[in-house]
């Protein structure tokens, strides 16, 4: 009877560790997506700001991620493809879980998410 109790406790511990691990990955993914939304807002502000005030004058061309937003405890962020109408951002998990890629369109919305960490 005691042997059965040890097996049940062992299984419960394994399930608990598995659930905690998947929760950690999900929390990191959510944090990266939140940071990408903040980057998108920053880039859109650049886009709508006149060039005379240091903005893009209606386009994303010339946008660079500010140093303070380029990395944090969640991930490191890069702006890949930058054009007048869109930017592709990539967040690479600082915890080694993978990447989240998001495309910012001309309306200021992150329309497409993908990457090794982003699965639906």
Short mmCIF file of C-alpha atoms in Angstrom, two decimals:
data_model
loop_
_atom_site.label_atom_id
_atom_site.label_comp_id
_atom_site.label_asym_id
_atom_site.label_seq_id
_atom_site.Cartn_x
_atom_site.Cartn_y
_atom_site.Cartn_z
CA UNK A 1 0.00 0.00 0.00
CA UNK A 2 2.85 2.42 0.81
CA UNK A 3 4.46 1.60 -2.53
CA UNK A 4 1.29 2.74 -4.33
CA UNK A 5 1.34 6.00 -2.35
CA UNK A 6 4.95 6.65 -3.41
CA UNK A 7 4.04 6.07 -7.07
CA UNK A 8 1.04 8.42 -6.86
CA UNK A 9 3.13 11.16 -5.19
CA UNK A 10 5.85 10.71 -7.83
CA UNK A 11 3.33 11.07 -10.65
CA UNK A 12 1.80 14.15 -9.00
CA UNK A 13 5.22 15.79 -8.73
CA UNK A 14 6.01 15.04 -12.39
CA UNK A 15 2.67 16.50 -13.52
CA UNK A 16 3.21 19.58 -11.35
CA UNK A 17 6.66 20.22 -12.80
CA UNK A 18 5.32 19.80 -16.32
CA UNK A 19 2.47 22.25 -15.69
CA UNK A 20 4.83 24.81 -14.13
CA UNK A 21 7.22 24.55 -17.08
CA UNK A 22 4.49 25.09 -19.67
CA UNK A 23 3.18 28.04 -17.64
CA UNK A 24 6.64 29.62 -17.67
CA UNK A 25 6.88 29.33 -21.46
CA UNK A 26 3.41 30.84 -21.87
CA UNK A 27 4.26 33.70 -19.50
CA UNK A 28 7.42 34.48 -21.51
CA UNK A 29 5.46 34.36 -24.77
CA UNK A 30 2.82 36.73 -23.37
CA UNK A 31 5.50 39.13 -22.11
CA UNK A 32 7.23 39.15 -25.51
CA UNK A 33 3.94 39.86 -27.29
CA UNK A 34 3.26 42.71 -24.86
CA UNK A 35 6.71 44.15 -25.57
CA UNK A 36 6.11 43.82 -29.32
CA UNK A 37 2.88 45.81 -28.89
CA UNK A 38 4.89 48.54 -27.14
CA UNK A 39 7.43 48.54 -29.98
CA UNK A 40 4.59 48.77 -32.49
CA UNK A 41 3.19 51.82 -30.69
CA UNK A 42 6.63 53.44 -30.68
CA UNK A 43 7.14 52.74 -34.38
CA UNK A 44 3.69 54.04 -35.29
CA UNK A 45 4.37 57.26 -33.37
CA UNK A 46 7.54 57.60 -35.45
CA UNK A 47 5.55 56.99 -38.64
CA UNK A 48 2.93 59.69 -38.00
CA UNK A 49 5.42 62.29 -36.68
CA UNK A 50 6.53 64.84 -39.32
CA UNK A 51 10.10 64.55 -40.56
CA UNK A 52 10.78 68.08 -39.27
CA UNK A 53 10.15 66.70 -35.76
CA UNK A 54 12.35 63.62 -36.22
CA UNK A 55 9.64 61.29 -37.44
CA UNK A 56 8.99 59.26 -40.54
CA UNK A 57 6.61 61.69 -42.20
CA UNK A 58 4.07 58.99 -43.04
CA UNK A 59 6.42 56.01 -43.40
CA UNK A 60 8.44 53.63 -41.26
CA UNK A 61 11.59 54.06 -43.35
CA UNK A 62 14.42 55.14 -41.06
CA UNK A 63 12.88 53.71 -37.89
CA UNK A 64 15.26 52.10 -35.42
CA UNK A 65 14.33 50.45 -32.14
CA UNK A 66 15.32 52.73 -29.23
CA UNK A 67 18.16 51.30 -27.13
CA UNK A 68 15.97 51.10 -24.02
CA UNK A 69 13.43 48.96 -25.89
CA UNK A 70 15.93 46.73 -27.72
CA UNK A 71 16.19 44.17 -24.91
CA UNK A 72 14.89 43.36 -21.44
CA UNK A 73 14.42 40.35 -19.15
CA UNK A 74 11.89 38.90 -21.63
CA UNK A 75 13.74 39.03 -24.94
CA UNK A 76 16.02 40.86 -27.36
CA UNK A 77 14.17 42.68 -30.15
CA UNK A 78 15.18 43.48 -33.71
CA UNK A 79 13.50 45.25 -36.61
CA UNK A 80 14.03 43.10 -39.68
CA UNK A 81 12.35 44.25 -42.85
CA UNK A 82 11.57 47.99 -42.61
CA UNK A 83 9.65 49.66 -45.44
CA UNK A 84 7.45 52.71 -45.76
CA UNK A 85 4.33 50.65 -44.96
CA UNK A 86 5.49 47.84 -42.65
CA UNK A 87 8.08 46.58 -40.17
CA UNK A 88 8.86 43.02 -39.17
CA UNK A 89 9.83 42.76 -35.49
CA UNK A 90 11.46 39.69 -33.95
CA UNK A 91 11.61 38.99 -30.24
CA UNK A 92 14.12 36.30 -29.25
CA UNK A 93 13.41 34.87 -25.80
CA UNK A 94 16.14 35.59 -23.23
CA UNK A 95 15.15 32.32 -21.54
CA UNK A 96 15.89 30.23 -24.62
CA UNK A 97 12.28 29.40 -25.56
CA UNK A 98 12.44 30.60 -29.17
CA UNK A 99 11.21 33.61 -31.13
CA UNK A 100 8.05 35.58 -31.82
CA UNK A 101 7.84 37.45 -35.14
CA UNK A 102 5.24 40.16 -35.71
CA UNK A 103 4.49 42.35 -38.73
CA UNK A 104 3.37 45.93 -38.11
CA UNK A 105 1.20 47.36 -40.91
CA UNK A 106 0.58 50.91 -42.05
CA UNK A 107 -2.40 51.32 -39.69
CA UNK A 108 -0.23 50.66 -36.62
CA UNK A 109 -1.57 47.17 -35.95
CA UNK A 110 0.44 44.00 -35.46
CA UNK A 111 -1.36 41.85 -37.99
CA UNK A 112 0.68 38.67 -38.29
CA UNK A 113 2.37 36.68 -35.50
CA UNK A 114 4.60 33.67 -36.10
CA UNK A 115 7.86 32.17 -34.85
CA UNK A 116 9.06 29.12 -32.94
CA UNK A 117 7.56 30.33 -29.64
CA UNK A 118 4.30 31.52 -31.17
CA UNK A 119 2.06 28.56 -31.89
CA UNK A 120 -1.71 28.63 -32.12
#
